[in-house]
Tab-separated table of C-alpha atoms in Angstrom:
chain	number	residue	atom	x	y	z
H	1	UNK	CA	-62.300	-101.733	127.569
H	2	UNK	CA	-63.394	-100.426	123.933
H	3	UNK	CA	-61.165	-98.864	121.785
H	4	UNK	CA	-60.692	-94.894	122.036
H	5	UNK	CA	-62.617	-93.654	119.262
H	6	UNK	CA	-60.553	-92.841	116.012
H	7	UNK	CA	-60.127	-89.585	114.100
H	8	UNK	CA	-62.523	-90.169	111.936
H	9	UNK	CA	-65.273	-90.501	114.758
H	10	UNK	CA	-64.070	-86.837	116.379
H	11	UNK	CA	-66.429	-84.158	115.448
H	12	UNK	CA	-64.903	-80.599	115.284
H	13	UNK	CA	-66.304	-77.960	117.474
H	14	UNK	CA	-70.595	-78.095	116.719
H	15	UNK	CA	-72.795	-75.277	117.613
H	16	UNK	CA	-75.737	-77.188	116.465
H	17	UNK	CA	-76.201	-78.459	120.365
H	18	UNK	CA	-75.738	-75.476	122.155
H	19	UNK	CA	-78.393	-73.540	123.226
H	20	UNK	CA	-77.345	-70.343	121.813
H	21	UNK	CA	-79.863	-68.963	119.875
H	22	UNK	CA	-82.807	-66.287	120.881
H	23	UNK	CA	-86.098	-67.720	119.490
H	24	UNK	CA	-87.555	-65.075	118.180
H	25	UNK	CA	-87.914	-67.190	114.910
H	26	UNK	CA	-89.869	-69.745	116.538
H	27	UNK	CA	-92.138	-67.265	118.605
H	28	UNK	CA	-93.216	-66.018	114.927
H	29	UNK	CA	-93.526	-69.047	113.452
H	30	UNK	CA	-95.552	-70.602	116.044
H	31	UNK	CA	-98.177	-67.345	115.693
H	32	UNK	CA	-97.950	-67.807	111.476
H	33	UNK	CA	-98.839	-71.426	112.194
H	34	UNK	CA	-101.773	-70.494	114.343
H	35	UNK	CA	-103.302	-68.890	110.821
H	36	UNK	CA	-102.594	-72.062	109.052
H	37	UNK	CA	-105.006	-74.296	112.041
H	38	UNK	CA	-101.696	-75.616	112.936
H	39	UNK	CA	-100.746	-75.810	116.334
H	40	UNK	CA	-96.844	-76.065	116.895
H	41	UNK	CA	-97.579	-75.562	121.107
H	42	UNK	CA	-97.405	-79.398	122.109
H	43	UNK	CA	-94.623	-80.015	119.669
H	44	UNK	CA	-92.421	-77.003	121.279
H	45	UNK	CA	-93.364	-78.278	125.166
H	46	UNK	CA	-91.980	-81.792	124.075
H	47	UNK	CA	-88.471	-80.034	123.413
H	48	UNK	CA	-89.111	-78.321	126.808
H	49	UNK	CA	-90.044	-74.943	125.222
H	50	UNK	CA	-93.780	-74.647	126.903
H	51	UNK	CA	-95.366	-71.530	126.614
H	52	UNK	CA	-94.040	-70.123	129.882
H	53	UNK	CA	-90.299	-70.587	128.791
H	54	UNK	CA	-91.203	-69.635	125.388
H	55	UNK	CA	-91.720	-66.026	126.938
H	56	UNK	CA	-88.737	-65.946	128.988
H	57	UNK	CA	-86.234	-63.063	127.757
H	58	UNK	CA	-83.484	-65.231	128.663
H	59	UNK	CA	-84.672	-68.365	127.004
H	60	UNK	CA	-81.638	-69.427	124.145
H	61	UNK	CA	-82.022	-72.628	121.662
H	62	UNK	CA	-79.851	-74.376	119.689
H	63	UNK	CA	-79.789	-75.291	115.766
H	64	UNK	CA	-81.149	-78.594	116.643
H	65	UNK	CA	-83.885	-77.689	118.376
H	66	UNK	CA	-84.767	-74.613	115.878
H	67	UNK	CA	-84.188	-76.701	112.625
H	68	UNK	CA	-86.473	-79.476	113.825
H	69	UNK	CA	-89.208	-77.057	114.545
H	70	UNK	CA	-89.480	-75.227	111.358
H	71	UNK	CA	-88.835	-78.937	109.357
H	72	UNK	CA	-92.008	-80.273	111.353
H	73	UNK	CA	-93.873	-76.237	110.825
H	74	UNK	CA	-93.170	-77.288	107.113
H	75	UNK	CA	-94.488	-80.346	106.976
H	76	UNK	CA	-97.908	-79.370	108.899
H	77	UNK	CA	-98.553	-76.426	107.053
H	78	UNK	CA	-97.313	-77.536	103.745
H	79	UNK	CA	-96.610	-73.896	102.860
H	80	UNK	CA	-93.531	-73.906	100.899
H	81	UNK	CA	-93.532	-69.936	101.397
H	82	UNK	CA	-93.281	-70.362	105.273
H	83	UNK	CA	-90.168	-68.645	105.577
H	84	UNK	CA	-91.110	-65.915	103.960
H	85	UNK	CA	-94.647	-65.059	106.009
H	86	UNK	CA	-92.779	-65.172	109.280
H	87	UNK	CA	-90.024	-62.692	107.857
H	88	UNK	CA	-93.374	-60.340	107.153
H	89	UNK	CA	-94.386	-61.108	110.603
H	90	UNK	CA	-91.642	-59.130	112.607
H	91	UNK	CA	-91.258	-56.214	114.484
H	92	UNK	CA	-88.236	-54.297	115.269
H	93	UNK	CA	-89.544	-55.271	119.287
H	94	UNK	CA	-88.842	-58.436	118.563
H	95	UNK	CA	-85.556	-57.914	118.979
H	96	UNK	CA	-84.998	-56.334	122.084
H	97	UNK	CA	-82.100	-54.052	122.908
H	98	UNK	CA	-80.556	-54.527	119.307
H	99	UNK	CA	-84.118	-53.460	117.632
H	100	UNK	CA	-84.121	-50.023	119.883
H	101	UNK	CA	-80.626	-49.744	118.751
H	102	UNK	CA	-81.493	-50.119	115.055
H	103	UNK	CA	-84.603	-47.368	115.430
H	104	UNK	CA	-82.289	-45.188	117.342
H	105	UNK	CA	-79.152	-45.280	114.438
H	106	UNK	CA	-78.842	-42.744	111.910
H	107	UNK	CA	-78.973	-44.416	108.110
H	108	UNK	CA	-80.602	-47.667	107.240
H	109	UNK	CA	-76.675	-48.286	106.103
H	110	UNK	CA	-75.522	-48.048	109.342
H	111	UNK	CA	-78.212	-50.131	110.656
H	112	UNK	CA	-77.727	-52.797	108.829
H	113	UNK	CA	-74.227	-53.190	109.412
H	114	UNK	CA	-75.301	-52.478	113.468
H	115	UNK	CA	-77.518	-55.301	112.729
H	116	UNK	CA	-74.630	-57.813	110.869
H	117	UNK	CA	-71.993	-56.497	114.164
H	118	UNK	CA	-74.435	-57.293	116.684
H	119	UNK	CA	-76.394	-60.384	114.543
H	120	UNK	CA	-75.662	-63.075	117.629
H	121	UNK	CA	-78.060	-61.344	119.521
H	122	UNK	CA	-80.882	-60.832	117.341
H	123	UNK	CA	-81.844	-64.764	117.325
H	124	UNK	CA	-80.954	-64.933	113.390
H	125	UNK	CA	-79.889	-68.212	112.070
H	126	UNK	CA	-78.165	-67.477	109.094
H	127	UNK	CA	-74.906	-65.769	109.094
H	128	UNK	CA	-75.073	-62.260	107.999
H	129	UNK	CA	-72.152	-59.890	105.920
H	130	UNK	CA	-72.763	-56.596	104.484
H	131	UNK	CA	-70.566	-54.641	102.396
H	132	UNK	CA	-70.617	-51.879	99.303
H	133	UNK	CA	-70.573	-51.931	96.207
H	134	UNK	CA	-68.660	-49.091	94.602
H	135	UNK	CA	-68.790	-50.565	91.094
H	136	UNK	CA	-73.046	-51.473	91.315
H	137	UNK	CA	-73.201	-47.688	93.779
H	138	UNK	CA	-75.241	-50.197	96.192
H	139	UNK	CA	-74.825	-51.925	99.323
H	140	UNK	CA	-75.272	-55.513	99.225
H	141	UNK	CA	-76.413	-57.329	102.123
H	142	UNK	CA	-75.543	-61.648	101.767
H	143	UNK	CA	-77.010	-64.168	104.215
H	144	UNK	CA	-74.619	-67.582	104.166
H	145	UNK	CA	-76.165	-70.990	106.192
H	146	UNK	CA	-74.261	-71.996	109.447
H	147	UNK	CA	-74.189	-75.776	108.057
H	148	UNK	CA	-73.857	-76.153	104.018
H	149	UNK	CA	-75.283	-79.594	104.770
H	150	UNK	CA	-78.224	-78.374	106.736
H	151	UNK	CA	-81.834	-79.790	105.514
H	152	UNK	CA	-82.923	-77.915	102.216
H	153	UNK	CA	-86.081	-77.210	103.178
H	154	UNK	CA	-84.622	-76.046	106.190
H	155	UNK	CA	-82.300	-73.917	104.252
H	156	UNK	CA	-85.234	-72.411	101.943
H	157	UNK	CA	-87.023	-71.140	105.428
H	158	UNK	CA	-84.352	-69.268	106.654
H	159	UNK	CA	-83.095	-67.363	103.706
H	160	UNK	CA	-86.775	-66.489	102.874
H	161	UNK	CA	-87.575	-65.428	106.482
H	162	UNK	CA	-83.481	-63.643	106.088
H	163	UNK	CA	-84.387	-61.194	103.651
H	164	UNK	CA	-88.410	-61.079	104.470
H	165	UNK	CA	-87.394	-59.410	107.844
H	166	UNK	CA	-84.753	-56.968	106.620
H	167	UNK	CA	-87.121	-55.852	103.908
H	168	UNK	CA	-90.618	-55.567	106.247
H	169	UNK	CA	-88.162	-54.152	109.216
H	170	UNK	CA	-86.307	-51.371	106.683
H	171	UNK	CA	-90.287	-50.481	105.062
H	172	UNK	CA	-91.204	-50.136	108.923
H	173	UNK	CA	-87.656	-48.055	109.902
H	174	UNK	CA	-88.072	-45.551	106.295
H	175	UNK	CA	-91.194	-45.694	104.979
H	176	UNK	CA	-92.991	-48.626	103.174
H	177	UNK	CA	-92.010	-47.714	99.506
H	178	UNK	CA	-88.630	-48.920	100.549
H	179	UNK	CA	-87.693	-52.023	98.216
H	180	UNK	CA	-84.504	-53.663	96.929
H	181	UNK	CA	-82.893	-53.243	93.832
H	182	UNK	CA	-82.938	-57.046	93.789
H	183	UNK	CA	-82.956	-60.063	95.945
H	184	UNK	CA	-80.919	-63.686	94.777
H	185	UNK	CA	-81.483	-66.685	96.308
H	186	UNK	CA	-79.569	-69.434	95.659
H	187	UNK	CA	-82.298	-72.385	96.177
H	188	UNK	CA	-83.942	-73.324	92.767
H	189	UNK	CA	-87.220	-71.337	91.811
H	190	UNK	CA	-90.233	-72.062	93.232
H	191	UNK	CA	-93.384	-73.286	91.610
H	192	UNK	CA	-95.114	-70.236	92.465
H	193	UNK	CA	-93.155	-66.928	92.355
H	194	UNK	CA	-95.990	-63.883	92.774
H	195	UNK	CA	-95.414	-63.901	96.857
H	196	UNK	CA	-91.812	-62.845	96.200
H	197	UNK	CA	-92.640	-60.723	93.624
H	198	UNK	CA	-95.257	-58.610	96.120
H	199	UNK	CA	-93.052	-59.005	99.268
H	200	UNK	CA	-90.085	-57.404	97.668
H	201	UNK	CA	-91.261	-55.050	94.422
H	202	UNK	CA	-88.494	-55.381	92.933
H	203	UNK	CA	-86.377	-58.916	90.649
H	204	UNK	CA	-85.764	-61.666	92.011
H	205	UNK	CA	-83.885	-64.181	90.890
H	206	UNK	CA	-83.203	-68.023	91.504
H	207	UNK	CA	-80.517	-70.420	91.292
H	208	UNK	CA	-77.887	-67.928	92.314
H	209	UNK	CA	-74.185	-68.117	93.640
H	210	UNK	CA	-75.308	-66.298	97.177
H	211	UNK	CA	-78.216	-65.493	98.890
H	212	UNK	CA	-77.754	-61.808	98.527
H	213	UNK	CA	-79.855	-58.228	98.844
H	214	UNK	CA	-78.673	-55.113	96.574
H	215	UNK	CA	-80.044	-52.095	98.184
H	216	UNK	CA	-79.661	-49.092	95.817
H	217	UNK	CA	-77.141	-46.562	97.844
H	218	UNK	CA	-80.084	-43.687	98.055
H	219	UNK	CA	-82.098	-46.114	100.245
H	220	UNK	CA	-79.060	-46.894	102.307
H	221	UNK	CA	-78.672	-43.189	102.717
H	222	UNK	CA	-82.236	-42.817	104.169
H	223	UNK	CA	-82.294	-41.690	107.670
H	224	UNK	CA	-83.904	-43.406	110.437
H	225	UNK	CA	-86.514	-41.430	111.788
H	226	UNK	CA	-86.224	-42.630	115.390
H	227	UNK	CA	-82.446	-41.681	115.704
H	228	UNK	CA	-80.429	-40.493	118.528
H	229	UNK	CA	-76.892	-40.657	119.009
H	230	UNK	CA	-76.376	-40.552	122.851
H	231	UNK	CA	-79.822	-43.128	123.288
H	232	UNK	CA	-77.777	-45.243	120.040
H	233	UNK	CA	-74.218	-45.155	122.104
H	234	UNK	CA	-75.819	-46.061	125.593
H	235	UNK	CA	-77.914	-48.708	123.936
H	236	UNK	CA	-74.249	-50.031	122.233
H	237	UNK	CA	-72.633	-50.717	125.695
H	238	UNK	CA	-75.103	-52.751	127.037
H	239	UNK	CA	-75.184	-54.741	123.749
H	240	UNK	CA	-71.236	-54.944	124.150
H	241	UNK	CA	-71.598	-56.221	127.599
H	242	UNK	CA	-74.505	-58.738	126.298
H	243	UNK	CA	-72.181	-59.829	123.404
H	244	UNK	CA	-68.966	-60.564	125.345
H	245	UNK	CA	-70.767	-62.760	127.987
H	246	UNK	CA	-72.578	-64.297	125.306
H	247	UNK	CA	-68.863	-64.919	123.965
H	248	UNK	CA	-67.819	-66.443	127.166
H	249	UNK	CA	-71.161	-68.537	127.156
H	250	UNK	CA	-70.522	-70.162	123.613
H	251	UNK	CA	-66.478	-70.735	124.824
H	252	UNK	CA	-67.772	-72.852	127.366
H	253	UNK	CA	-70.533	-74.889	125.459
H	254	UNK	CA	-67.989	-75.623	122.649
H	255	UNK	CA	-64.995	-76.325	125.338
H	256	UNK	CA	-67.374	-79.341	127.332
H	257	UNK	CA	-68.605	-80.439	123.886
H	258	UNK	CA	-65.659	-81.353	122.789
H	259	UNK	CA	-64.577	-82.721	126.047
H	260	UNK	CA	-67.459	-85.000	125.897
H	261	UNK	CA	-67.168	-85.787	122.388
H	262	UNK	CA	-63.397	-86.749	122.760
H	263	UNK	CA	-63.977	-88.968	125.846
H	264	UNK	CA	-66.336	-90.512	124.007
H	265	UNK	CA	-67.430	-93.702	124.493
H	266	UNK	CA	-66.586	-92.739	128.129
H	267	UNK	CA	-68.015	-89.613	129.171
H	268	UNK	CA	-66.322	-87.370	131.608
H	269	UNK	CA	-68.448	-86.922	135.222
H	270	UNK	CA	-70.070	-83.408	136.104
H	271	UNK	CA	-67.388	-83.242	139.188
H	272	UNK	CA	-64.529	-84.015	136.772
H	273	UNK	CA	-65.888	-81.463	134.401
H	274	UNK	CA	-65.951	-79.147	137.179
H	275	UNK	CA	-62.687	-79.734	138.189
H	276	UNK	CA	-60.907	-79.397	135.165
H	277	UNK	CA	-62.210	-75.762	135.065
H	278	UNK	CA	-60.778	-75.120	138.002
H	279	UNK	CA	-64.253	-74.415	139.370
H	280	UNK	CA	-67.075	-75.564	141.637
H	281	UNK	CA	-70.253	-78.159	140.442
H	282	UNK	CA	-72.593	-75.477	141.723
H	283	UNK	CA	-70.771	-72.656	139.496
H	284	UNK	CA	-70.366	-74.681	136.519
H	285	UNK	CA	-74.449	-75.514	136.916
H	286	UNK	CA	-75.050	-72.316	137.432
H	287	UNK	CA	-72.679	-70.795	134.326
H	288	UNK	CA	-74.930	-74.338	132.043
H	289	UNK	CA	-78.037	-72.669	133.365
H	290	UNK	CA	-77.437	-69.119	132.177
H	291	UNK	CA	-76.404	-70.418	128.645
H	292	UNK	CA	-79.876	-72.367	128.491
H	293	UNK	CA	-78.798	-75.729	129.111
H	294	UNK	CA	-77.584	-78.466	131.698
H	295	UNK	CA	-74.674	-80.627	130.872
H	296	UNK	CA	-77.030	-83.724	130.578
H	297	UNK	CA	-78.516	-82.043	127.784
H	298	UNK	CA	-74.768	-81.209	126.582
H	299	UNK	CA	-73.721	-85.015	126.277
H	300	UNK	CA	-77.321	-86.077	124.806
H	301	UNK	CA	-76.597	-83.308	122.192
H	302	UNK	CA	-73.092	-84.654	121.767
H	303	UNK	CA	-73.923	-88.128	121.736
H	304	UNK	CA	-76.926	-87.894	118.974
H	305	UNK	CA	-74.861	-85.924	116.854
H	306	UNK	CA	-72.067	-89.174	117.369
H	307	UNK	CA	-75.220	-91.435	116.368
H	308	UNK	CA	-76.058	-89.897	113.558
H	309	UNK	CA	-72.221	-89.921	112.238
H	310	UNK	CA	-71.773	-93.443	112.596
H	311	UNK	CA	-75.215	-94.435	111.235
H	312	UNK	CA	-73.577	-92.932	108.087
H	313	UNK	CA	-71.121	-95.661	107.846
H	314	UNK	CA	-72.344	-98.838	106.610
H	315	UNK	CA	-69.901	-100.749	107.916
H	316	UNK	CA	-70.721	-99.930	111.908
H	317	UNK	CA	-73.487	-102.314	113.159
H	318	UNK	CA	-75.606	-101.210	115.729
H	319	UNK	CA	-73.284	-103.100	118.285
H	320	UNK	CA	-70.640	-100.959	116.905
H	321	UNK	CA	-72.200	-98.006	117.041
H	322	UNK	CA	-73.785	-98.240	120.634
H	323	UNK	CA	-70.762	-99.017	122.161
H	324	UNK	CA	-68.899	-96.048	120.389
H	325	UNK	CA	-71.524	-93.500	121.505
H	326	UNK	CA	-71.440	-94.549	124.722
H	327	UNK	CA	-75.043	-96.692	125.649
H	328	UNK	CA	-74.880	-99.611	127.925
H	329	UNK	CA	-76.409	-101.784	124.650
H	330	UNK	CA	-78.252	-102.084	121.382
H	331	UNK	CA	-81.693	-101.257	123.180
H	332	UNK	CA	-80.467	-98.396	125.266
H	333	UNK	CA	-79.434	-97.097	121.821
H	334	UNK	CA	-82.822	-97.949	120.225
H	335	UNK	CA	-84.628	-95.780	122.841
H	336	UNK	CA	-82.388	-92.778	122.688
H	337	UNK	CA	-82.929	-92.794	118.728
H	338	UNK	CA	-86.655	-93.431	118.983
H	339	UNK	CA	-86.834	-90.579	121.438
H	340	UNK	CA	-84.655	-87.941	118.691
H	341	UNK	CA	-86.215	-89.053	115.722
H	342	UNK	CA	-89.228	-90.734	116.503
H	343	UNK	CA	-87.809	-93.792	114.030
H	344	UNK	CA	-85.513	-96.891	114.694
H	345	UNK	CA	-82.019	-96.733	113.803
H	346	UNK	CA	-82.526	-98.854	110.971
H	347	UNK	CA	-85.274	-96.557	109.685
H	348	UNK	CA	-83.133	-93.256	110.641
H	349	UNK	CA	-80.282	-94.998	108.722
H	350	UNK	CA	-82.031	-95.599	105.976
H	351	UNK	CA	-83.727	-91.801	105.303
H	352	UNK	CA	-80.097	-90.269	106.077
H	353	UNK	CA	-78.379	-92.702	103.502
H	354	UNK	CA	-81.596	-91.885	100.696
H	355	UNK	CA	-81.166	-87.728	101.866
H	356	UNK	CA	-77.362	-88.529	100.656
H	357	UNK	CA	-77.765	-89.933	97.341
C-alpha cells in the first residue's frame, strides 16, 4: 500500500478549486475581447462555461477557472491594459442585488464600505478593505490578491480592473467629474502610462507598497442620488441571507477539499463522503450542485493542485508523483496534465521551475 502522504505534501485549506466566485469578470471580459477580434466563447465552453451557463444567475467559478481565462484573454489580445478596459466596462447591474443596494445607499462612503462588507457577492477577485484617513482627511480604499503567488500578469488584470470599476461605477453613482486623489499600484510601471492617466484624472503611481485608492473625504461625502433607506435595508436582508448560505457553501467546499486532499493518494468515495456528514448522497449532490460544482470536479481540483506541488520538487519522479496524487500510473497522470495544461509534465515542470527562478 503507498505511504500516507507526509506533511509536506498536505495543502492547507485552497479556495482556488471551489467554485465560488460570480463571473461577472469574465462576462466583461469576454464582451472587451469581442472588440479586440478575439473570441474567448470556445475557450469558456471547454471549462464548461457555454454561453447558456454563462447567463445563469446562479452560475459561481473558482480562481482556477477565472485566472486561466484572463491569462489566455491576455495572451490573445496582447493588451497589457486589459484589466483596466473591462473595469471601464461595468455597470452597477452587473452586480445584482449588491449593485441596487449600492444605488440605493446614502454616501459614496457608505457604499463603498457596503461594497467591501458584502464584496463575496459581487464576483470580485481581489480582496477588498476600506478605511479613513484622519491624518490625509481621505478615505482610502486598498485591494490585496487572494494568492501572493498568483501569476503576475494575472495579478496586473485584477488590480487594474479593481480600481477601473470603483472609479467608472462611483463617476456613474455621483457624477462623472468624480476622480481620486490618487491611485498606487504596486506592479512596476507600465510602458505606456496615458490610459491610466485618462481613466483616473488624477496621479498615479507605480511600484508601491499596496494597491490602494485615496478618495478625497468631500467625494466620499457625495450623496447617492438613487438613495432610499427602507429600499437600502430590505435590499440588506436578502444580501444577509445570500451571504450566510454562501458561508455555509464555502464551509463545505473547503471541509471535502481537505478531506480529499488528506486521504490522498486514496480518495474517500461519494457514499463515505456522504456519510461522514451525517447526510444522504442525494443531499450532499444536491448541496455540490448549488455551490456550482460536483465532487468529481472537487477531487480533480484537489488532485491538480497536488500535481502541481510535487512537480515542484525535483526529487519526485513522475512514478512518485502519480502514485502520490492518486492515478492508477505514469500515463493516467500524463493525460490528466495534458488535459489542465495542455503540456506534458515534463514541459509543465519545466515552465513552473523557470516562473520560480
Amino acid at each position: 500500500m503507498p505511504p500516507a502522504p507526509g506533511p509536506a505534501d498536505l495543502p492547507g485549506t485552497s479556495r482556488s478549486t471551489s467554485a465560488t466566485i460570480q463571473p461577472n469578470i469574465l462576462r466583461y471580459l469576454v464582451v472587451v475581447a469581442d472588440e479586440h477580434g478575439v473570441d474567448l466563447r470556445p475557450l469558456l465552453k471547454r471549462m464548461g462555461l457555454d454561453e447558456t451557463v454563462m447567463r445563469s444567475a446562479a452560475l459561481r467559478v473558482s480562481y482556477r477557472q477565472g485566472s486561466a481565462v484572463i491569462r489566455r484573454a491576455l495572451d490573445l489580445t496582447g493588451d497589457e491594459h486589459l484589466g483596466l478596459k473591462v473595469g471601464a466596462a461595468q455597470h452597477l447591474t452587473a452586480w445584482g442585488l449588491l449593485g441596487f443596494a449600492l444605488m440605493a445607499d446614502d454616501t459614496l462612503h457608505h457604499a463603498i464600505e457596503t461594497g467591501v462588507k458584502y464584496q463575496n457577492l459581487s464576483g470580485a477577485m481581489v480582496v477588498w478593505s476600506a478605511a479613513v484617513s484622519e491624518e490625509d482627511d481621505a478615505f482610502v480604499l486598498r485591494a490585496d490578491l487572494p494568492d501572493p503567488a498568483m501569476d503576475s500578469a494575472v495579478a496586473c488584470f485584477l488590480t487594474e480592473e479593481a480600481f477601473a470599476s470603483v472609479v467608472t461605477l462611483s463617476r456613474l453613482s455621483v457624477g462623472p467629474l468624480f476622480a481620486p486623489r490618487v491611485v498606487e499600484f504596486s506592479f512596476p510601471p507600465p510602458r505606456q502610462r496615458d490610459l491610466y492617466d485618462a481613466l483616473f484624472g488624477c496621479p498615479v503611481r507605480f511600484g508601491a507598497a499596496t494597491n490602494r485608492m485615496v478618495i478625497d473625504s468631500a467625494w466620499a461625502r457625495a450623496r447617492m442620488p438613487g438613495r432610499d433607506p427602507v429600499s437600502y435595508a430590505s435590499t440588506l436582508e436578502m444580501l444577509d441571507a445570500q451571504l450566510a448560505s454562501r458561508r455555509d457553501q464555502q464551509d463545505l467546499l473547503e471541509v471535502l477539499e481537505i478531506s480529499v486532499a488528506q486521504g490522498l493518494p486514496m480518495v474517500p468515495s461519494f457514499s463515505e463522503q456522504a456519510r461522514r456528514h451525517a447526510t444522504s448522497e442525494r443531499t450532499l449532490r444536491r448541496r455540490l450542485a448549488e455551490c456550482g460544482t460536483t465532487y468529481e470536479a472537487l477531487v480533480e481540483g484537489v488532485r491538480r493542485e497536488r500535481v502541481e506541488q510535487l512537480l515542484l520538487r525535483p526529487e519526485l519522479t513522475l512514478r512518485d508523483i502519480a502514485r502520490r496524487a492518486g492515478f492508477s500510473d505514469e500515463r493516467a497522470l500524463r493525460r490528466a496534465v495534458r488535459r489542465w495544461h495542455g503540456a506534458s509534465p515534463v514541459q509543465l515542470r519545466e515552465r513552473m521551475r523557470t516562473a520560480r527562478l
